[in-house]
PDB file of C-alpha atoms in Angstrom:
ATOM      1  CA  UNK A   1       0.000   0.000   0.000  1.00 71.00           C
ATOM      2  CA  UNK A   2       3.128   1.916   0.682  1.00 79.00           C
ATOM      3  CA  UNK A   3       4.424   2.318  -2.488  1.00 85.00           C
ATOM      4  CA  UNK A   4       0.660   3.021  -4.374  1.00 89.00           C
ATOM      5  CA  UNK A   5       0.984   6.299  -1.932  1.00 90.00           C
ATOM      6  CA  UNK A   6       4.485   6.857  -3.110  1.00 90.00           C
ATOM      7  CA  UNK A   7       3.502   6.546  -6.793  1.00 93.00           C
ATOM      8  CA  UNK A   8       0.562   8.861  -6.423  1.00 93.00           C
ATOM      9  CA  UNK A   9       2.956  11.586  -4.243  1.00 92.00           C
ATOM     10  CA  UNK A  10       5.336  11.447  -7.567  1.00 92.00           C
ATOM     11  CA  UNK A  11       2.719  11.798  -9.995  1.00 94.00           C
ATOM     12  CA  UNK A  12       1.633  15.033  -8.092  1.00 93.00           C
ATOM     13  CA  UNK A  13       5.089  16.045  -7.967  1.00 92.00           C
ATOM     14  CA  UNK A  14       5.729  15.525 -11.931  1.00 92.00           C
ATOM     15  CA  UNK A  15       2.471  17.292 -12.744  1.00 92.00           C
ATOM     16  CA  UNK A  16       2.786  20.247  -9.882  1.00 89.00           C
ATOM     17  CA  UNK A  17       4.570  23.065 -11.832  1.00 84.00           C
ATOM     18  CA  UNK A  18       7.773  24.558 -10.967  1.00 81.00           C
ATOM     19  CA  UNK A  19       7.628  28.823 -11.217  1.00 77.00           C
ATOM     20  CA  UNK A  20      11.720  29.373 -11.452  1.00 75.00           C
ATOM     21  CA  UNK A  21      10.377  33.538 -10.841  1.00 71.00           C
ATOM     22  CA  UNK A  22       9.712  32.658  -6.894  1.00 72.00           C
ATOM     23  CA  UNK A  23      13.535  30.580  -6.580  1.00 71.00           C
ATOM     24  CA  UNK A  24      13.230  29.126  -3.389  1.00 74.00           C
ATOM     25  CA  UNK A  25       9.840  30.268  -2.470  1.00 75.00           C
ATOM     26  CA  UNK A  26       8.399  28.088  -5.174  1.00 80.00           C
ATOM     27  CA  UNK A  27       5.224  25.789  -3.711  1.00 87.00           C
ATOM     28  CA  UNK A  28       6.153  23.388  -6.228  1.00 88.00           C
ATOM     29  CA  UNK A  29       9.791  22.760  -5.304  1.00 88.00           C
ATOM     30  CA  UNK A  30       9.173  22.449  -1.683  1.00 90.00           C
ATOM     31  CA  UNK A  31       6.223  20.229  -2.357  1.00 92.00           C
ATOM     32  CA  UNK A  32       8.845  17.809  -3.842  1.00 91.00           C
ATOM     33  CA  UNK A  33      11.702  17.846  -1.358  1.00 91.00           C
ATOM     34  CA  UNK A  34       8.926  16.990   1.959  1.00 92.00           C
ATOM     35  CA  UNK A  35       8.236  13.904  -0.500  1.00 92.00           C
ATOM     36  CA  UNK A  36      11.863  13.444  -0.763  1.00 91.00           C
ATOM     37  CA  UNK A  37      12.091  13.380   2.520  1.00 92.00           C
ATOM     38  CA  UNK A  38       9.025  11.503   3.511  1.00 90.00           C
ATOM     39  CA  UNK A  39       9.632   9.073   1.417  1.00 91.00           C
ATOM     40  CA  UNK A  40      13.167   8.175   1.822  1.00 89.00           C
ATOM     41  CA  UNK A  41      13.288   4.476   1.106  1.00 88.00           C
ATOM     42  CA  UNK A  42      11.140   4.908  -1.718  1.00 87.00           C
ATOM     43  CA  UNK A  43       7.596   2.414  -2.069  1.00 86.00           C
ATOM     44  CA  UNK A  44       9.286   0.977   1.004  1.00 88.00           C
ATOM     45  CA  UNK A  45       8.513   3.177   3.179  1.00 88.00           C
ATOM     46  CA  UNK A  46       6.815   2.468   6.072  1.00 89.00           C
ATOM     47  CA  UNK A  47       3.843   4.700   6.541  1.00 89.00           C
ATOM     48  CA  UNK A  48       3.210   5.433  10.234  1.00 87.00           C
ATOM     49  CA  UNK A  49       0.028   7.136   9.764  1.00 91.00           C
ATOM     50  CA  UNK A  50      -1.731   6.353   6.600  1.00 90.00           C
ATOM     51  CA  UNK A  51      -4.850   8.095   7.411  1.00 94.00           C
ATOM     52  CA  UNK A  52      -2.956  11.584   8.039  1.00 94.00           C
ATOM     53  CA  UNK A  53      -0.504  10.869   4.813  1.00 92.00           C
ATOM     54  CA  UNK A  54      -4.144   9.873   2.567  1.00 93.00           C
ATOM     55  CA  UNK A  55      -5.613  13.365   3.995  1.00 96.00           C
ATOM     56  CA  UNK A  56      -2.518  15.341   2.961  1.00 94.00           C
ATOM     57  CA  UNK A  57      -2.670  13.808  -0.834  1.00 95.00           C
ATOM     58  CA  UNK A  58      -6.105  14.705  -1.099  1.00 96.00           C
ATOM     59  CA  UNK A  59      -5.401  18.167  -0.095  1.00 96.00           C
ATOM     60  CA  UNK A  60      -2.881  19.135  -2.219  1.00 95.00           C
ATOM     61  CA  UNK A  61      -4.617  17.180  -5.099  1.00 95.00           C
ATOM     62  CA  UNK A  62      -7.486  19.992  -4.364  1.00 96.00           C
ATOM     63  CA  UNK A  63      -4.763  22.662  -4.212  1.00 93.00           C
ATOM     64  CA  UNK A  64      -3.839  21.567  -7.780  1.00 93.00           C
ATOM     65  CA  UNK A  65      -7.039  21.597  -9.639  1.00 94.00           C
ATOM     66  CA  UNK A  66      -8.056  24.242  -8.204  1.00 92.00           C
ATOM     67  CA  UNK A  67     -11.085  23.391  -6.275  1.00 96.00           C
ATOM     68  CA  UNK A  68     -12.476  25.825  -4.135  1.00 94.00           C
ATOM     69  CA  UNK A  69     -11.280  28.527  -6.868  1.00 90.00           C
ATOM     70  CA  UNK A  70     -14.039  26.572  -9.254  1.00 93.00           C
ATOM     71  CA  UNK A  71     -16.143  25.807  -6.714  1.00 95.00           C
ATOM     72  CA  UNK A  72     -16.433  29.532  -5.461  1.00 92.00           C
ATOM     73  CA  UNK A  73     -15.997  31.495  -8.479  1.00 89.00           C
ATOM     74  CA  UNK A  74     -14.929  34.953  -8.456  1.00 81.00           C
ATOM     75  CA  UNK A  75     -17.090  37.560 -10.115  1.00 82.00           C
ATOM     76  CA  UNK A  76     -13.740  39.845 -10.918  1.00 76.00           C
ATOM     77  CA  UNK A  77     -10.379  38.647 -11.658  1.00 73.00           C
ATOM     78  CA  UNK A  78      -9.259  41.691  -9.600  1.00 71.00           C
ATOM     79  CA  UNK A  79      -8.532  42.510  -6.196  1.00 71.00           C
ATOM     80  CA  UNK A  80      -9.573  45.550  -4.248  1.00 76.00           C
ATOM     81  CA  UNK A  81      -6.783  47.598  -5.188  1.00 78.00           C
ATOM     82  CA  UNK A  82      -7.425  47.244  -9.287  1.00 79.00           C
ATOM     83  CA  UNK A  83      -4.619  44.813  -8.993  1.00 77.00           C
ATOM     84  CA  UNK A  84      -4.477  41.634 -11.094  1.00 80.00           C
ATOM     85  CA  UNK A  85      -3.244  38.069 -10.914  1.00 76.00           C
ATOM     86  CA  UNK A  86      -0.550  38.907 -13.326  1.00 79.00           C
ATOM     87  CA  UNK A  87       0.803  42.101 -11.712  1.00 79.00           C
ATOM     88  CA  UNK A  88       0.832  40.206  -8.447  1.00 75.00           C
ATOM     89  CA  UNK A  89       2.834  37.505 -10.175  1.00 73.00           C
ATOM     90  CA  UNK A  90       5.220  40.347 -11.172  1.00 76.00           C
ATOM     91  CA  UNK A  91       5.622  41.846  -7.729  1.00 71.00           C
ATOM     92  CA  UNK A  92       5.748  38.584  -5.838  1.00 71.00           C
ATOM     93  CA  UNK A  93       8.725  37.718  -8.610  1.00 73.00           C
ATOM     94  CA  UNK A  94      12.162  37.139  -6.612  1.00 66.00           C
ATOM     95  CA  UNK A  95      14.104  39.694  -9.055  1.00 69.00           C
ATOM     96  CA  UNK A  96      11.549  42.612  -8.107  1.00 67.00           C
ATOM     97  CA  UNK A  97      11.839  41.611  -4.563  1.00 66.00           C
ATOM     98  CA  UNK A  98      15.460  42.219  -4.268  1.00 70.00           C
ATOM     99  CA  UNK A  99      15.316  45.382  -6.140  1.00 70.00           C
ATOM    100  CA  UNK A 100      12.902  46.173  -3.598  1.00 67.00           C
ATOM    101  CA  UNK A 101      15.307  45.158  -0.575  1.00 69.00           C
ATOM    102  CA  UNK A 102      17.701  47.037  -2.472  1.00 67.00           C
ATOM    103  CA  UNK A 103      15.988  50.445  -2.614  1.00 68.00           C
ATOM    104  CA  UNK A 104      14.548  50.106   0.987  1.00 68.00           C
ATOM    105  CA  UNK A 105      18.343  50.344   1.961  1.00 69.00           C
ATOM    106  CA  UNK A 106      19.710  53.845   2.903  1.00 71.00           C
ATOM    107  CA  UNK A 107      21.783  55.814   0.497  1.00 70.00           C
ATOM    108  CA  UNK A 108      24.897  55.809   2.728  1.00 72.00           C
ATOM    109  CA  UNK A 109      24.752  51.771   3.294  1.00 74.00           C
ATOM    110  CA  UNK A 110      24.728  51.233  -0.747  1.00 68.00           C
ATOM    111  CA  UNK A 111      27.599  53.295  -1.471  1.00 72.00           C
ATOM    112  CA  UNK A 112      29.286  51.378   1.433  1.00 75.00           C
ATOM    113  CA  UNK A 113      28.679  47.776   0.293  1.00 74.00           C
ATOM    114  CA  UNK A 114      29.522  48.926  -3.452  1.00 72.00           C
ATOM    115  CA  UNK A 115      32.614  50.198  -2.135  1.00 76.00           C
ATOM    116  CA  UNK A 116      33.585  47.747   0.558  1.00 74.00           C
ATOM    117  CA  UNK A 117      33.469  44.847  -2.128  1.00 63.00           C
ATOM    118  CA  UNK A 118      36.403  42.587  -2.515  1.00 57.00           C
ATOM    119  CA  UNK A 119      38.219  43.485  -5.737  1.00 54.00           C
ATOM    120  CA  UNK A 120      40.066  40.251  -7.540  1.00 53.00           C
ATOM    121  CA  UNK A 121      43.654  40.160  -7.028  1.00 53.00           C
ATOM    122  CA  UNK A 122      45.846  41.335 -10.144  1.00 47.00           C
ATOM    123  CA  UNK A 123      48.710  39.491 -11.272  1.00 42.00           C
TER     124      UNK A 123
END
Protein backbone atom coordinates (compact mmCIF):
# COMPACT_ATOMS: atom_id res chain seq x y z
CA UNK A 1 0.00 0.00 0.00
CA UNK A 2 3.13 1.92 0.68
CA UNK A 3 4.42 2.32 -2.49
CA UNK A 4 0.66 3.02 -4.37
CA UNK A 5 0.98 6.30 -1.93
CA UNK A 6 4.49 6.86 -3.11
CA UNK A 7 3.50 6.55 -6.79
CA UNK A 8 0.56 8.86 -6.42
CA UNK A 9 2.96 11.59 -4.24
CA UNK A 10 5.34 11.45 -7.57
CA UNK A 11 2.72 11.80 -9.99
CA UNK A 12 1.63 15.03 -8.09
CA UNK A 13 5.09 16.05 -7.97
CA UNK A 14 5.73 15.52 -11.93
CA UNK A 15 2.47 17.29 -12.74
CA UNK A 16 2.79 20.25 -9.88
CA UNK A 17 4.57 23.06 -11.83
CA UNK A 18 7.77 24.56 -10.97
CA UNK A 19 7.63 28.82 -11.22
CA UNK A 20 11.72 29.37 -11.45
CA UNK A 21 10.38 33.54 -10.84
CA UNK A 22 9.71 32.66 -6.89
CA UNK A 23 13.54 30.58 -6.58
CA UNK A 24 13.23 29.13 -3.39
CA UNK A 25 9.84 30.27 -2.47
CA UNK A 26 8.40 28.09 -5.17
CA UNK A 27 5.22 25.79 -3.71
CA UNK A 28 6.15 23.39 -6.23
CA UNK A 29 9.79 22.76 -5.30
CA UNK A 30 9.17 22.45 -1.68
CA UNK A 31 6.22 20.23 -2.36
CA UNK A 32 8.84 17.81 -3.84
CA UNK A 33 11.70 17.85 -1.36
CA UNK A 34 8.93 16.99 1.96
CA UNK A 35 8.24 13.90 -0.50
CA UNK A 36 11.86 13.44 -0.76
CA UNK A 37 12.09 13.38 2.52
CA UNK A 38 9.03 11.50 3.51
CA UNK A 39 9.63 9.07 1.42
CA UNK A 40 13.17 8.18 1.82
CA UNK A 41 13.29 4.48 1.11
CA UNK A 42 11.14 4.91 -1.72
CA UNK A 43 7.60 2.41 -2.07
CA UNK A 44 9.29 0.98 1.00
CA UNK A 45 8.51 3.18 3.18
CA UNK A 46 6.82 2.47 6.07
CA UNK A 47 3.84 4.70 6.54
CA UNK A 48 3.21 5.43 10.23
CA UNK A 49 0.03 7.14 9.76
CA UNK A 50 -1.73 6.35 6.60
CA UNK A 51 -4.85 8.10 7.41
CA UNK A 52 -2.96 11.58 8.04
CA UNK A 53 -0.50 10.87 4.81
CA UNK A 54 -4.14 9.87 2.57
CA UNK A 55 -5.61 13.37 3.99
CA UNK A 56 -2.52 15.34 2.96
CA UNK A 57 -2.67 13.81 -0.83
CA UNK A 58 -6.11 14.70 -1.10
CA UNK A 59 -5.40 18.17 -0.10
CA UNK A 60 -2.88 19.14 -2.22
CA UNK A 61 -4.62 17.18 -5.10
CA UNK A 62 -7.49 19.99 -4.36
CA UNK A 63 -4.76 22.66 -4.21
CA UNK A 64 -3.84 21.57 -7.78
CA UNK A 65 -7.04 21.60 -9.64
CA UNK A 66 -8.06 24.24 -8.20
CA UNK A 67 -11.09 23.39 -6.28
CA UNK A 68 -12.48 25.82 -4.14
CA UNK A 69 -11.28 28.53 -6.87
CA UNK A 70 -14.04 26.57 -9.25
CA UNK A 71 -16.14 25.81 -6.71
CA UNK A 72 -16.43 29.53 -5.46
CA UNK A 73 -16.00 31.50 -8.48
CA UNK A 74 -14.93 34.95 -8.46
CA UNK A 75 -17.09 37.56 -10.12
CA UNK A 76 -13.74 39.84 -10.92
CA UNK A 77 -10.38 38.65 -11.66
CA UNK A 78 -9.26 41.69 -9.60
CA UNK A 79 -8.53 42.51 -6.20
CA UNK A 80 -9.57 45.55 -4.25
CA UNK A 81 -6.78 47.60 -5.19
CA UNK A 82 -7.42 47.24 -9.29
CA UNK A 83 -4.62 44.81 -8.99
CA UNK A 84 -4.48 41.63 -11.09
CA UNK A 85 -3.24 38.07 -10.91
CA UNK A 86 -0.55 38.91 -13.33
CA UNK A 87 0.80 42.10 -11.71
CA UNK A 88 0.83 40.21 -8.45
CA UNK A 89 2.83 37.51 -10.18
CA UNK A 90 5.22 40.35 -11.17
CA UNK A 91 5.62 41.85 -7.73
CA UNK A 92 5.75 38.58 -5.84
CA UNK A 93 8.73 37.72 -8.61
CA UNK A 94 12.16 37.14 -6.61
CA UNK A 95 14.10 39.69 -9.06
CA UNK A 96 11.55 42.61 -8.11
CA UNK A 97 11.84 41.61 -4.56
CA UNK A 98 15.46 42.22 -4.27
CA UNK A 99 15.32 45.38 -6.14
CA UNK A 100 12.90 46.17 -3.60
CA UNK A 101 15.31 45.16 -0.57
CA UNK A 102 17.70 47.04 -2.47
CA UNK A 103 15.99 50.45 -2.61
CA UNK A 104 14.55 50.11 0.99
CA UNK A 105 18.34 50.34 1.96
CA UNK A 106 19.71 53.84 2.90
CA UNK A 107 21.78 55.81 0.50
CA UNK A 108 24.90 55.81 2.73
CA UNK A 109 24.75 51.77 3.29
CA UNK A 110 24.73 51.23 -0.75
CA UNK A 111 27.60 53.29 -1.47
CA UNK A 112 29.29 51.38 1.43
CA UNK A 113 28.68 47.78 0.29
CA UNK A 114 29.52 48.93 -3.45
CA UNK A 115 32.61 50.20 -2.13
CA UNK A 116 33.58 47.75 0.56
CA UNK A 117 33.47 44.85 -2.13
CA UNK A 118 36.40 42.59 -2.51
CA UNK A 119 38.22 43.49 -5.74
CA UNK A 120 40.07 40.25 -7.54
CA UNK A 121 43.65 40.16 -7.03
CA UNK A 122 45.85 41.34 -10.14
CA UNK A 123 48.71 39.49 -11.27
Amino acid sequence: MAASRYRRFLRLCEEWPVEETKQQRDLGSFLRQKVAQAFREGENTPIPDPEACDQMYESLVRIHTNFYKNKYPRLKDTTFTGVTVEDCRTILATDILRQMEDRKKGTWKRLREKFSAKKPEEG
